[in-house]
Coordinates of C-alpha atoms (C1' of nucleotides) in Angstrom, one line a residue:
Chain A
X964 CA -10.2 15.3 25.9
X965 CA -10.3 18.0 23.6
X966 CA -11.3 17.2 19.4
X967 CA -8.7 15.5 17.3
X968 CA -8.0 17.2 14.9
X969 CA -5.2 16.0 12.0
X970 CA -3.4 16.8 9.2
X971 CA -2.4 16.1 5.8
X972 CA 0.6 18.2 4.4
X973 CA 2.2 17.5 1.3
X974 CA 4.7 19.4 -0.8
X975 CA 3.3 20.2 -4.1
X976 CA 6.4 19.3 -6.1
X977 CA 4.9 16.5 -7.8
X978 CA 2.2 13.7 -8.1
X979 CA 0.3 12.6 -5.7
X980 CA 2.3 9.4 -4.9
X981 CA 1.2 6.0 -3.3
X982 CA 2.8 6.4 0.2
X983 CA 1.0 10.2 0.7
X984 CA -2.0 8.5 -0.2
X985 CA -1.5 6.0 2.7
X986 CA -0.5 8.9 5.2
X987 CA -3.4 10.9 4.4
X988 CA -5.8 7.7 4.8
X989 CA -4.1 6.8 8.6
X990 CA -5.0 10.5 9.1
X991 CA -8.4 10.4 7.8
X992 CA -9.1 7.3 9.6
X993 CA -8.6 8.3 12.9
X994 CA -10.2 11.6 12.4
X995 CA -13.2 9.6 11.2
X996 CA -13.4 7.1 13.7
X997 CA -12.5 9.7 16.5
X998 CA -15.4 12.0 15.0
X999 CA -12.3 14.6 14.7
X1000 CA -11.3 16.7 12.1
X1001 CA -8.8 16.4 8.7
X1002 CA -7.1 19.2 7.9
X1003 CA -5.9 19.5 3.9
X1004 CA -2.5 21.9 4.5
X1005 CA 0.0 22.2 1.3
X1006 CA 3.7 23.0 2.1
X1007 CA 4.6 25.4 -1.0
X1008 CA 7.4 27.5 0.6
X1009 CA 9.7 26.1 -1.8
X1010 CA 9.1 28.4 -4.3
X1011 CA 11.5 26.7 -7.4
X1012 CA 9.8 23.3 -7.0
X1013 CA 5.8 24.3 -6.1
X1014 CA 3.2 24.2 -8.8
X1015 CA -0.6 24.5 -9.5
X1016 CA -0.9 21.6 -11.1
X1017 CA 0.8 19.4 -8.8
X1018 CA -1.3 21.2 -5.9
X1019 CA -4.5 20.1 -8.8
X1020 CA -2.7 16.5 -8.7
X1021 CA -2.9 16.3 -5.1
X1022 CA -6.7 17.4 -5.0
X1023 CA -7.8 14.9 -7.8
X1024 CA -5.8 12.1 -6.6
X1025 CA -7.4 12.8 -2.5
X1026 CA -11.1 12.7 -4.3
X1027 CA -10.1 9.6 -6.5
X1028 CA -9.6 7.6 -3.3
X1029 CA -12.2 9.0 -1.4
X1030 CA -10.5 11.1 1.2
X1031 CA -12.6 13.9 1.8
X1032 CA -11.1 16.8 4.3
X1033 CA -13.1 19.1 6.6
X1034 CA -10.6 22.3 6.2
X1035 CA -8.3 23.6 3.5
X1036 CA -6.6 23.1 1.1
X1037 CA -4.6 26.0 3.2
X1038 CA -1.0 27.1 1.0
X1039 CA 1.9 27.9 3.1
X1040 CA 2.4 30.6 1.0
X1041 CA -1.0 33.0 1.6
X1042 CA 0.5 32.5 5.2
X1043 CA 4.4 33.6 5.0
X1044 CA 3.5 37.0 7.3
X1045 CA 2.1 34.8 10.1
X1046 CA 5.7 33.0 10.2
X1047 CA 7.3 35.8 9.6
X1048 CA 6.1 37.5 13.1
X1049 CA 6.0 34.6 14.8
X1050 CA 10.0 34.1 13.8
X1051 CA 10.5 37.7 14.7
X1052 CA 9.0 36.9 18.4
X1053 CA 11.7 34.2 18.6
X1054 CA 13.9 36.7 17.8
X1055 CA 12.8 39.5 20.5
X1056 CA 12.5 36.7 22.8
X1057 CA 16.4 35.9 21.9
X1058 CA 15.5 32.3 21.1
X1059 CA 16.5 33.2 17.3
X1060 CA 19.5 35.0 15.5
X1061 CA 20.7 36.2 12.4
X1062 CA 23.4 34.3 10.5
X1063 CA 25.4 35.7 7.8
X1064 CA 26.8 32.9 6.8
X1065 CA 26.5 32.1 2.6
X1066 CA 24.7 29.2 1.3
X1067 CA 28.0 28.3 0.0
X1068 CA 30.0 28.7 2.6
X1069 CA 28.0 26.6 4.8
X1070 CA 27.6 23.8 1.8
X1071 CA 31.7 24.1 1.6
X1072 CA 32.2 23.3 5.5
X1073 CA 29.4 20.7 5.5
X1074 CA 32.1 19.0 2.9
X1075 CA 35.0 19.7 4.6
X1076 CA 33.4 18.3 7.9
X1077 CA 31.9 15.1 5.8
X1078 CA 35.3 15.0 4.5
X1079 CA 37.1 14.5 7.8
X1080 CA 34.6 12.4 9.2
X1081 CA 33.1 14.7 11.6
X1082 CA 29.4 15.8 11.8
X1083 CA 28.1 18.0 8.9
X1084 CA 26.3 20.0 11.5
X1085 CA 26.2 24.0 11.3
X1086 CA 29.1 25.2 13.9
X1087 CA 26.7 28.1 15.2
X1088 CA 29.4 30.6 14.4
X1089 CA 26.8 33.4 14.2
X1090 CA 25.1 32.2 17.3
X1091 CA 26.3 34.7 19.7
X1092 CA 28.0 37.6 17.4
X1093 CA 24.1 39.4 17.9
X1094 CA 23.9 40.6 14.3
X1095 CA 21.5 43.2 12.3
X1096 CA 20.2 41.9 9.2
X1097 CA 21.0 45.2 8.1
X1098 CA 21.3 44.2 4.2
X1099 CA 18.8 42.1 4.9
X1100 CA 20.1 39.1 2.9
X1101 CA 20.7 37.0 6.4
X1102 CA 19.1 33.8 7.2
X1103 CA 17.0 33.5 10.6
X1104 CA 18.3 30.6 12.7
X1105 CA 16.3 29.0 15.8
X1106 CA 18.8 28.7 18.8
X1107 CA 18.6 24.8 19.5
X1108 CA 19.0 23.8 23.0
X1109 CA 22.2 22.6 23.7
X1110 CA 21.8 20.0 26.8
X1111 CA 19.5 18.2 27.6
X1112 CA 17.2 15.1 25.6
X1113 CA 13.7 15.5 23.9
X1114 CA 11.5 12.9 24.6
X1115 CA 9.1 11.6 21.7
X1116 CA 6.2 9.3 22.6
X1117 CA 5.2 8.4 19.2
X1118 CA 2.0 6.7 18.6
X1119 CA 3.5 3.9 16.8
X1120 CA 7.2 3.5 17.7
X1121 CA 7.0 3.9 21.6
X1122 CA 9.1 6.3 23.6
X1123 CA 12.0 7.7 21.7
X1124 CA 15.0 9.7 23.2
X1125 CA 17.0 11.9 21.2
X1126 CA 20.3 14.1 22.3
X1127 CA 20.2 17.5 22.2
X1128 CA 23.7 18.4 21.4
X1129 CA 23.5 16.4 18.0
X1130 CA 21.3 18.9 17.2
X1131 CA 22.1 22.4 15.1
X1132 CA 20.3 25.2 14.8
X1133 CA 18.5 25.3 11.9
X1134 CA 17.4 27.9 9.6
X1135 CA 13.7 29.0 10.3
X1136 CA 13.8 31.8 7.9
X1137 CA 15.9 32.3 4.7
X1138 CA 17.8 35.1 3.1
X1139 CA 15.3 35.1 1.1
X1140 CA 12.5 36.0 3.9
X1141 CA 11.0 32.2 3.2
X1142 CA 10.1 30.5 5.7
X1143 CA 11.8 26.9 6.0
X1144 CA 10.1 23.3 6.4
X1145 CA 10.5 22.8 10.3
X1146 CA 9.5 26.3 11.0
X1147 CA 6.5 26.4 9.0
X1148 CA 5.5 23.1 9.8
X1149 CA 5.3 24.1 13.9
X1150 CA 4.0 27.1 13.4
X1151 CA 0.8 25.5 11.6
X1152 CA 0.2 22.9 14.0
X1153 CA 0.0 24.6 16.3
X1154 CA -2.0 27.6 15.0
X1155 CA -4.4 25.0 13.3
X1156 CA -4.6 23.0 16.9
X1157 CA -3.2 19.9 15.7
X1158 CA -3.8 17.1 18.3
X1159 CA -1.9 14.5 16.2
X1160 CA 1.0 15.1 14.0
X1161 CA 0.6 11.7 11.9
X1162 CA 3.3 11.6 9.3
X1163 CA 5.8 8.9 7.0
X1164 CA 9.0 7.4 9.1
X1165 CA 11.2 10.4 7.6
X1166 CA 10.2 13.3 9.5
X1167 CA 10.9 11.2 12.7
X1168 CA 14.0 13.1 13.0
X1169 CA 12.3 16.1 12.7
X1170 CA 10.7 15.6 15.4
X1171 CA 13.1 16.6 17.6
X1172 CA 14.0 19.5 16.1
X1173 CA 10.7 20.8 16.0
X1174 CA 9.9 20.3 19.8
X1175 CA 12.0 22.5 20.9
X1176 CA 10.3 25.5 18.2
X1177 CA 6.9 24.3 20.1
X1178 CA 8.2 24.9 23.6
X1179 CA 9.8 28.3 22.3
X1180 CA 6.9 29.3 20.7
X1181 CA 5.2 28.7 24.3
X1182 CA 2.9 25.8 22.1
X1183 CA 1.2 22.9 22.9
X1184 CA 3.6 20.0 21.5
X1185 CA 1.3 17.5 19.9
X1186 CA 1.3 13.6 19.3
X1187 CA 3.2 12.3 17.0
X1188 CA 3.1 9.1 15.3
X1189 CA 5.4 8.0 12.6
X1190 CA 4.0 5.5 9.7
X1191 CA 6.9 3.1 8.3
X1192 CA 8.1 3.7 4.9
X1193 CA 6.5 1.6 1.9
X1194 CA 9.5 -0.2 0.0
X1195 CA 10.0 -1.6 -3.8
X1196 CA 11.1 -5.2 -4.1
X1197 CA 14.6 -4.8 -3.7
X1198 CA 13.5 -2.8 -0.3
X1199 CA 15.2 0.4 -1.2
X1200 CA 12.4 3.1 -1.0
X1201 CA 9.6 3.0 -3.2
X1202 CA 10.8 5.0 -6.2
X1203 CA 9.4 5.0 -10.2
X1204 CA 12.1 2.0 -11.1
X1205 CA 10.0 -0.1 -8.6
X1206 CA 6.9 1.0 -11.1
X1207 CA 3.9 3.5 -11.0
X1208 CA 4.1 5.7 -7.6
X1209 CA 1.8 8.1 -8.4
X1210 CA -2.3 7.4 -7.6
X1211 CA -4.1 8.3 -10.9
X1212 CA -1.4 6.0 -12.5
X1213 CA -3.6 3.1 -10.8
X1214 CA -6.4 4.5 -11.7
X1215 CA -5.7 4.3 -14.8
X1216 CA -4.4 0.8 -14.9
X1217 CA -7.9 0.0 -13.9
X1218 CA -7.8 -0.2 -10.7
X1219 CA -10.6 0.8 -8.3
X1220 CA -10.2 3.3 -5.6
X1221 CA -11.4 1.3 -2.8
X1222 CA -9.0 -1.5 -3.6
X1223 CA -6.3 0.7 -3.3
X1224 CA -7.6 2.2 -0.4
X1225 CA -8.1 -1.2 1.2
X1226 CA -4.3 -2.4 -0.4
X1227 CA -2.4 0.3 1.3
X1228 CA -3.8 0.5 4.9
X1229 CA -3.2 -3.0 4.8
X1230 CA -0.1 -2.3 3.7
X1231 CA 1.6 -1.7 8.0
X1232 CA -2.0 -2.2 9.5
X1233 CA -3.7 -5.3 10.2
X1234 CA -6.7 -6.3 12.0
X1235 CA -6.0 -10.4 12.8
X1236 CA -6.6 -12.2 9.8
X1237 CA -9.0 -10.2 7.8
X1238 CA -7.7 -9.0 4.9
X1239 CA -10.7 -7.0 3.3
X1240 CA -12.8 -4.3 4.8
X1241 CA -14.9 -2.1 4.3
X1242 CA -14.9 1.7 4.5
X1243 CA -17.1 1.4 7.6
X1244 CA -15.2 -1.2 8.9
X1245 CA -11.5 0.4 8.6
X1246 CA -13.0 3.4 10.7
X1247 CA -14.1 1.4 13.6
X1248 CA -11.2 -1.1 13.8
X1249 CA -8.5 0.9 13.0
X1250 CA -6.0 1.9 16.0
X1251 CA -2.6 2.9 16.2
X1252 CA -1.5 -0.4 18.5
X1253 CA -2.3 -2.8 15.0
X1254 CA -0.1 -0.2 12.7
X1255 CA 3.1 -1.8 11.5
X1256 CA 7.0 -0.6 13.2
X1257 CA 8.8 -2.0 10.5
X1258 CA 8.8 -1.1 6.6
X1259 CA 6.5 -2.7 4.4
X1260 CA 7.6 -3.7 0.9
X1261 CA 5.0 -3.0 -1.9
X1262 CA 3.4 -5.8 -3.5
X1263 CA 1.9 -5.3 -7.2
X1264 CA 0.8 -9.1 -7.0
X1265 CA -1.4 -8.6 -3.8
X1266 CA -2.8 -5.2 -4.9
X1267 CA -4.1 -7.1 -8.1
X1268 CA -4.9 -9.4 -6.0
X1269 CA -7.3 -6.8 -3.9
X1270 CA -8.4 -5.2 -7.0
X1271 CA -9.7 -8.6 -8.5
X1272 CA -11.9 -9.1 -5.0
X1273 CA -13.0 -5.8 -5.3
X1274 CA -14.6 -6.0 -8.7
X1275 CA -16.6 -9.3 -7.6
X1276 CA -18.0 -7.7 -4.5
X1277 CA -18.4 -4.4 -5.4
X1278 CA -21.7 -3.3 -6.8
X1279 CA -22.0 -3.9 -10.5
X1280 CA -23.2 0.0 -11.3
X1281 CA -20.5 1.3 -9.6
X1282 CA -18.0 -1.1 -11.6
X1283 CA -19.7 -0.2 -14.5
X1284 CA -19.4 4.0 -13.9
X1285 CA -15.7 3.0 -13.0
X1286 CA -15.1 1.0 -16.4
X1287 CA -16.6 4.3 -19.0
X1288 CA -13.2 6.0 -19.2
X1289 CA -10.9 3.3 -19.7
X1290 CA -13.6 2.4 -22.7
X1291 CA -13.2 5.8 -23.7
X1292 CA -9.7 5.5 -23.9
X1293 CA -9.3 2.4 -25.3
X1294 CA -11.3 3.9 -28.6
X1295 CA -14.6 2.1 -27.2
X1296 CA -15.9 5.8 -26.4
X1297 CA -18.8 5.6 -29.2
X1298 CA -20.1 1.8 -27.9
X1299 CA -20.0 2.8 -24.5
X1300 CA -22.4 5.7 -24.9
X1301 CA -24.8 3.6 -27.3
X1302 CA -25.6 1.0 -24.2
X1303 CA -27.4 1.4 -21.0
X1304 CA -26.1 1.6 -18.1
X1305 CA -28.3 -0.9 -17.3
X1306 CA -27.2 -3.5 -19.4
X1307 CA -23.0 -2.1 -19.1
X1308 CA -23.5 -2.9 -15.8
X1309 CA -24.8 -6.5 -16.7
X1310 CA -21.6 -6.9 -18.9
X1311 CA -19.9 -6.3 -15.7
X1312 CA -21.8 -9.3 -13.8
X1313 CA -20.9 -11.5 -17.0
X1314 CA -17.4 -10.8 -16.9
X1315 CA -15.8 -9.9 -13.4
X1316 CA -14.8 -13.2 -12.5
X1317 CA -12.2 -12.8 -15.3
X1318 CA -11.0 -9.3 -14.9
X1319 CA -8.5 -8.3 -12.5
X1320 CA -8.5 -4.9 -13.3
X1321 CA -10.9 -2.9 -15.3
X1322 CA -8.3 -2.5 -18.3
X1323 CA -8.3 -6.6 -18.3
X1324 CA -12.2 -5.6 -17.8
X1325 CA -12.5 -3.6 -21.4
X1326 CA -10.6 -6.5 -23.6
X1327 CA -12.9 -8.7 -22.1
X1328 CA -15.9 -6.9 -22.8
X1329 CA -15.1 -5.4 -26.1
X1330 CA -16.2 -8.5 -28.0
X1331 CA -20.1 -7.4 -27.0
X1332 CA -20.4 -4.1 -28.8
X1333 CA -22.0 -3.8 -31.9
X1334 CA -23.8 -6.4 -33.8
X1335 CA -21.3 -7.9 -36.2
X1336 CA -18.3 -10.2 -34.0
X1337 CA -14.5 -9.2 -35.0
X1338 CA -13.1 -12.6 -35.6
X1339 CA -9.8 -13.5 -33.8
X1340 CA -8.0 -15.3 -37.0
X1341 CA -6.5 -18.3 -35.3
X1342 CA -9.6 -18.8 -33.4
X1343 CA -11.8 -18.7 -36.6
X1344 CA -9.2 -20.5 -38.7
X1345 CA -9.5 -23.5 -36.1
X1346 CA -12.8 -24.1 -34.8
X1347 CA -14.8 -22.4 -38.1
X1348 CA -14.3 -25.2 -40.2
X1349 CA -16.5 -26.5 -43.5
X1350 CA -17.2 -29.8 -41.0
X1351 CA -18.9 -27.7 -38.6
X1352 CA -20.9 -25.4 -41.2
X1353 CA -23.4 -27.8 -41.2
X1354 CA -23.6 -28.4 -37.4
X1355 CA -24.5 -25.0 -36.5
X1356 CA -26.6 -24.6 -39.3
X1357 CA -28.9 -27.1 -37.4
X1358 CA -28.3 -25.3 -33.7
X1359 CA -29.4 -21.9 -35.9
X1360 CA -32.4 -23.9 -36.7
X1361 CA -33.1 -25.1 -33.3
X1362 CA -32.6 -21.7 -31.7
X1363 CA -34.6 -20.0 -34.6
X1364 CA -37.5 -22.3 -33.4
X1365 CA -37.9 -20.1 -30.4
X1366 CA -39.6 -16.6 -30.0
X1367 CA -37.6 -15.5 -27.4
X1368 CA -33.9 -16.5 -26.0
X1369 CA -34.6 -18.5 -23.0
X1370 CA -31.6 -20.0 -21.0
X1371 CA -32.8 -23.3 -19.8
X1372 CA -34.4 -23.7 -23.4
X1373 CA -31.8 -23.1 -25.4
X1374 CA -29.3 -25.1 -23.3
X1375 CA -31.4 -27.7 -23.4
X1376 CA -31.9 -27.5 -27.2
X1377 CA -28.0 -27.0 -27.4
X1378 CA -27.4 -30.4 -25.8
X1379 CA -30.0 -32.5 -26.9
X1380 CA -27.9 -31.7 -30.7
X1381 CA -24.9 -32.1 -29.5
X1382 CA -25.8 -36.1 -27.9
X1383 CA -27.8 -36.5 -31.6
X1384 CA -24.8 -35.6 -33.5
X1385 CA -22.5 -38.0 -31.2
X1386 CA -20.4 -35.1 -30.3
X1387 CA -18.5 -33.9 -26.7
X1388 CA -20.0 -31.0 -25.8
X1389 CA -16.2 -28.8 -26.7
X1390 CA -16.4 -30.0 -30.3
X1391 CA -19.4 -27.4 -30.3
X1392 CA -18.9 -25.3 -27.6
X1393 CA -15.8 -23.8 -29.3
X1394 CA -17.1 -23.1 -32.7
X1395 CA -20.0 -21.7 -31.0
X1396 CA -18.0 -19.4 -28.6
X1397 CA -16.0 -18.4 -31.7
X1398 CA -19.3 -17.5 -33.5
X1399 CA -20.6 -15.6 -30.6
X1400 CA -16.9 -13.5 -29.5
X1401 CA -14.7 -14.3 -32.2
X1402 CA -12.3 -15.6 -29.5
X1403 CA -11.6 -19.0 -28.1
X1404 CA -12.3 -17.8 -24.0
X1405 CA -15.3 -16.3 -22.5
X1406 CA -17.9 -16.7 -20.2
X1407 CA -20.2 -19.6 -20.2
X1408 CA -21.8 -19.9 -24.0
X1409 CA -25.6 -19.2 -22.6
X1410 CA -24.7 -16.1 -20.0
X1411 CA -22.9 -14.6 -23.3
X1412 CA -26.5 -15.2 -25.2
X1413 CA -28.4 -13.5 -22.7
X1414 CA -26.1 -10.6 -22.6
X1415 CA -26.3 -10.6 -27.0
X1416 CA -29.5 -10.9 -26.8
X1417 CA -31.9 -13.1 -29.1
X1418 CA -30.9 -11.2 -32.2
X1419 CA -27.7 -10.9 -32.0
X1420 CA -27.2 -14.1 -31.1
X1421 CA -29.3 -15.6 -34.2
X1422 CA -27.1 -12.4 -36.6
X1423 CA -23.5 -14.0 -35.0
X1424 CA -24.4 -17.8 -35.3
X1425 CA -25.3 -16.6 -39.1
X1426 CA -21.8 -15.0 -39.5
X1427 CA -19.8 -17.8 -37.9
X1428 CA -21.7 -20.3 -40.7
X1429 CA -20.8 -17.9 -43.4
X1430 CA -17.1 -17.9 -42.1
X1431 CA -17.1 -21.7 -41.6
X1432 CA -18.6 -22.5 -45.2
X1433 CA -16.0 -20.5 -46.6
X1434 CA -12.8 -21.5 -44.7
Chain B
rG1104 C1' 30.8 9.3 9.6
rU1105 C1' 26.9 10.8 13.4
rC1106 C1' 22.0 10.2 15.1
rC1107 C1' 17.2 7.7 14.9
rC1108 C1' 14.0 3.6 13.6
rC1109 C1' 13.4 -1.6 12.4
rA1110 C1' 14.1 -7.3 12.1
rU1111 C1' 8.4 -14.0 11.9
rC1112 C1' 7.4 -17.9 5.2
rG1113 C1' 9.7 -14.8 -1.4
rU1114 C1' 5.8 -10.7 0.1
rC1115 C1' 1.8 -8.5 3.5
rU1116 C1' 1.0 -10.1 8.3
rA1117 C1' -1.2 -12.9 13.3
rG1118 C1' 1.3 -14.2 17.7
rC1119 C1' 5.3 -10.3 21.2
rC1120 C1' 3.1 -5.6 25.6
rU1121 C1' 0.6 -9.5 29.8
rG1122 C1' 6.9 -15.8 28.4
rG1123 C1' 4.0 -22.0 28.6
rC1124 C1' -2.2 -22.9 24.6
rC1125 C1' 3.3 -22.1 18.7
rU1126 C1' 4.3 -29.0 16.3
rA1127 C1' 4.4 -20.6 14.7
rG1128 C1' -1.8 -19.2 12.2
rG1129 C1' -4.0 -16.4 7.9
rA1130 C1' -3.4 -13.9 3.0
rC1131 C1' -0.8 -13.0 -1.8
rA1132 C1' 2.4 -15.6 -5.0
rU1133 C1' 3.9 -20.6 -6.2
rU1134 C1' 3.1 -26.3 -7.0
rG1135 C1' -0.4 -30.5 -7.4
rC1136 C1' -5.3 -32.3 -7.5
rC1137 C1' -10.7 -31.5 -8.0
rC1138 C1' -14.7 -29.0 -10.7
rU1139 C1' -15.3 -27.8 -16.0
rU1140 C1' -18.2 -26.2 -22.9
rU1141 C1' -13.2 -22.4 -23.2
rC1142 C1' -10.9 -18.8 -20.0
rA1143 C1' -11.5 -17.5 -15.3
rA1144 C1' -13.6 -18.0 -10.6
rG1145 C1' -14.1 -21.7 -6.8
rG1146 C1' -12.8 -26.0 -3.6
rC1147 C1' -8.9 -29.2 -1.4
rA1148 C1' -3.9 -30.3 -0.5
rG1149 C1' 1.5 -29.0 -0.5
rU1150 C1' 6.4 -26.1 -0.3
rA1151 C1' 7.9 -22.1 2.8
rA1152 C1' 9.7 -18.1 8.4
rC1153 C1' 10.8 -16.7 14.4
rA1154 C1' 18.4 -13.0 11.2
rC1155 C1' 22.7 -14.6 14.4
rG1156 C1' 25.1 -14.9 19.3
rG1157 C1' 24.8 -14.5 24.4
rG1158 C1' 22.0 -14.0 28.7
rU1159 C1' 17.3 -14.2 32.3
rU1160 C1' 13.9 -18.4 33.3
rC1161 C1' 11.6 -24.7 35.0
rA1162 C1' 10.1 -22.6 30.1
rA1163 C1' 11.8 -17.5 25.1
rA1164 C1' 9.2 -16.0 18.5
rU1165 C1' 7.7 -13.4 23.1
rC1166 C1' 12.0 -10.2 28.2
rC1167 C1' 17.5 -8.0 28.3
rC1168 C1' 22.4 -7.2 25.9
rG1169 C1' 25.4 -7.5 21.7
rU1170 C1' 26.4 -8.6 16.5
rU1171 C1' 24.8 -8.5 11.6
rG1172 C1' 21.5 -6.7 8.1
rG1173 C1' 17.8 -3.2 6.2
rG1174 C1' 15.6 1.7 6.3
rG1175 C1' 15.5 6.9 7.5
rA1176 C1' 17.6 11.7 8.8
rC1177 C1' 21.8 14.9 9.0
rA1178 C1' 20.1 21.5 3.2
rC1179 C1' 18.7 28.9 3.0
rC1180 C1' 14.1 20.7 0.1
rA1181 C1' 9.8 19.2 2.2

RNA sequence: GUCCCCAUCGUCUAGCCUGGCCUAGGACAUUGCCCUUUCAAGGCAGUAACACGGGUUCAAAUCCCGUUGGGGACACCA
């Protein structure tokens, strides 16, 4: 058995959007775990719609998630002369013809057919009238086979049989000396020895239109494997009214790569009842019998779901490194260089439990910047009262008795004033909490001390009195 | 309209190929309880599905046919 070797070919005509991202990680996964290779191809013969920065886009968003390829980025369009000669073969061979027809001719009888009812296919007029592109504004058109069925073993759907006669013969190269979609597309594979043509649900009726190019070319017809479409709640195809399609928009939302990673394969894959893998993990149990036949609707619930996992378990440095930009952007960009990562990264431990995505992450983090506390109003107004003044004045006491902050010490101490003062341990948790963060939730009252520090501790319990004596 | 694909809890899915172990399992969400210095996290429990109709068989979620429903494709887009 020869190398697999895969593909990953999107149009640049846009973001990169969540159900690419899952195509090119079925591709990547197999070419991992089959030691094969990923090939990074982007279709840009559509001139009017291709751009650099959505071929940028794609890049960013393949290294965001971790997809690394072994060849390319190859463009379509520094390889127009290849399909150009290889069309013109088709042509010698009389497999191809020129077609005169006008794009709006042919869009008027594709109406007129729809129209009556009757199939919108192209009526080969041109087929046999042997004509020179002699003004050289024709359209190349393969000659589909007329009889006969192709057979499609997909990878995922099973044995497929499709009629030859529904078939028309499509355009391979335009007026315009372009190259189309299908023609392109075979022409690659096969010059680029793809073993397995791994693709989303729509091209499945390409497929049989691009068999036959294969054959004519005197190619190799590779695998093919079609991966169900992902749907939005209402199970019409995922579109932006369903929300954010496009992967940097999660990234941005604060989620983490390998969560999404881990979301979307999960998303028509499964491996019995485990729901989260690793990396390592996905490459050695993945195989095309576990992958999904039906459509999959897109859940945002589960994904935050999978991103709130992914923040406990994942290392605390690495969530940390994640978290920097969305502090940047949430104005926190001065704070966030002033710290260690070090210590960012112990912010991370203190908080992750609470955070489901790392924009939760930064409000719940932002209260341990600086030295002073930002009160929330309604938290101060209700728990720094003139009656509590006093109490923590006596806890400031207590903790100033101590060198150094010590947890089990200053619990300890933290209790024993709360049972001599006949209070519940709320009645001066809260005040404390709201001294500490200047809101009325947070982590437990001594993991926030440690993270503050001694200091800063002793500075906020001395604001929080001030505040309370003069409520 | 034509062609193709698909069909298990609200959602992602296990089970289907190789019928019996399925009184249909897990996860998300949801409800209740527990834990608790707040908010979370966590633990426990609950609600909830084989689209429908015919076959085949001693036996069907599982195999076959049909119906219905959903999706996709029918471009000088990819």
């Amino acid at each position: 058995m020869s190398q697999v070797r895969v593909r990953f070919a999107p149009s640049p005509t846009g973001f990169l959007h969540i159900g690419g991202v899952r195509t090119a990680l079925f591709n990547w996964l197999f070419a991992r775990q089959q030691k094969g290779v990923f090939v990074l191809r982007i279709e840009d013969t559509d001139q009017d719609r291709s751009t650099d920065e959505s071929i940028q886009a794609i890049l960013e968003g393949l290294k965001w998630v971790g997809l690394d390829w072994d060849e390319g980025p190859f463009r379509q369009t520094e390889r127009i002369d290849l399909y150009r000669s290889y069309a013109m073969q088709l042509l010698e061979k009389g497999q191809a013809y020129w077609c005169s027809c006008k794009a709006e001719e042919l869009e008027a009888r594709r109406k007129e057919a729809e129209a009556k009812g009757l199939s919108p296919k192209y009526d080969s007029r041109c087929r046999d009238r042997g004509l020179a592109n002699l003004a050289g504004d024709a359209a190349l058109r393969f000659k589909a086979p007329l009889e006969g069925e192709t057979v499609v073993d997909d990878l995922i759907k099973g044995k497929i049989v499709f009629d030859n006669n529904v078939q028309d013969d499509l355009i391979i190269l335009r007026s315009n000396g372009y190259p189309t979609y299908n023609f392109s597309v075979v022409v690659d594979d096969a010059l680029m020895n793809i073993t397995h043509v791994i693709r989303g649900d729509d091209h499945l009726t390409n497929t049989p239109r691009q068999v036959p190019i294969f054959q004519a070319l005197g190619f190799p017809v590779p695998q093919f494997g079609h991966l169900p479409m992902i749907l939005g709640s209402d199970k019409a195809r995922l579109s932006k009214r369903h929300g954010a399609t496009s992967i940097m928009a999660y990234k941005d939302m604060g989620y983490l790569p390998d969560a999404m990673v881990n979301y979307l394969v999960r998303l028509g894959w499964s491996h019995g009842d485990q729901e989260l893998f690793t990396r390592q993990e996905l490459i050695e149990k993945f195989a095309w019998k576990n992958v999904q036949t039906s459509p999959a609707v897109f859940n945002p619930e589960k994904l935050i779901w999978v991103n709130a996992e992914y923040i406990k378990i994942s290392p605390p440095d690495q969530v940390a490194q994640a978290l920097v930009p969305l502090l940047e952007s949430a104005g926190l960009a001065a704070e966030a260089k002033a710290v260690s990562a070090g210590w960012l990264a112990q912010l991370v431990i203190l908080v992750k439990e609470r955070a489901k995505t790392l924009v939760e992450m930064v409000e719940w983090v932002r209260p341990y910047f600086g030295q002073a506390v930002a009160f929330d109003e309604e938290a101060a107004k209700k728990f720094l009262t003139p009656a509590i003044a006093p109490v923590l004045g006596k806890l400031l006491a207590r903790f100033e008795a101590f060198p150094a902050f010590s947890k089990q010490q200053w619990e300890e101490a933290f209790k024993q004033l709360v049972e001599a003062e006949g209070m519940k341990m709320g009645q001066l948790a809260q005040p404390v909490r709201v001294a500490l963060t200047g809101r009325t939730a947070s982590p437990g009252l001594f993991e926030v001390m440690e993270v503050l520090g001694r200091d800063r501790t002793l500075f906020r319990l001395r604001q929080g009195i001030d505040r309370a004596s003069r409520a």
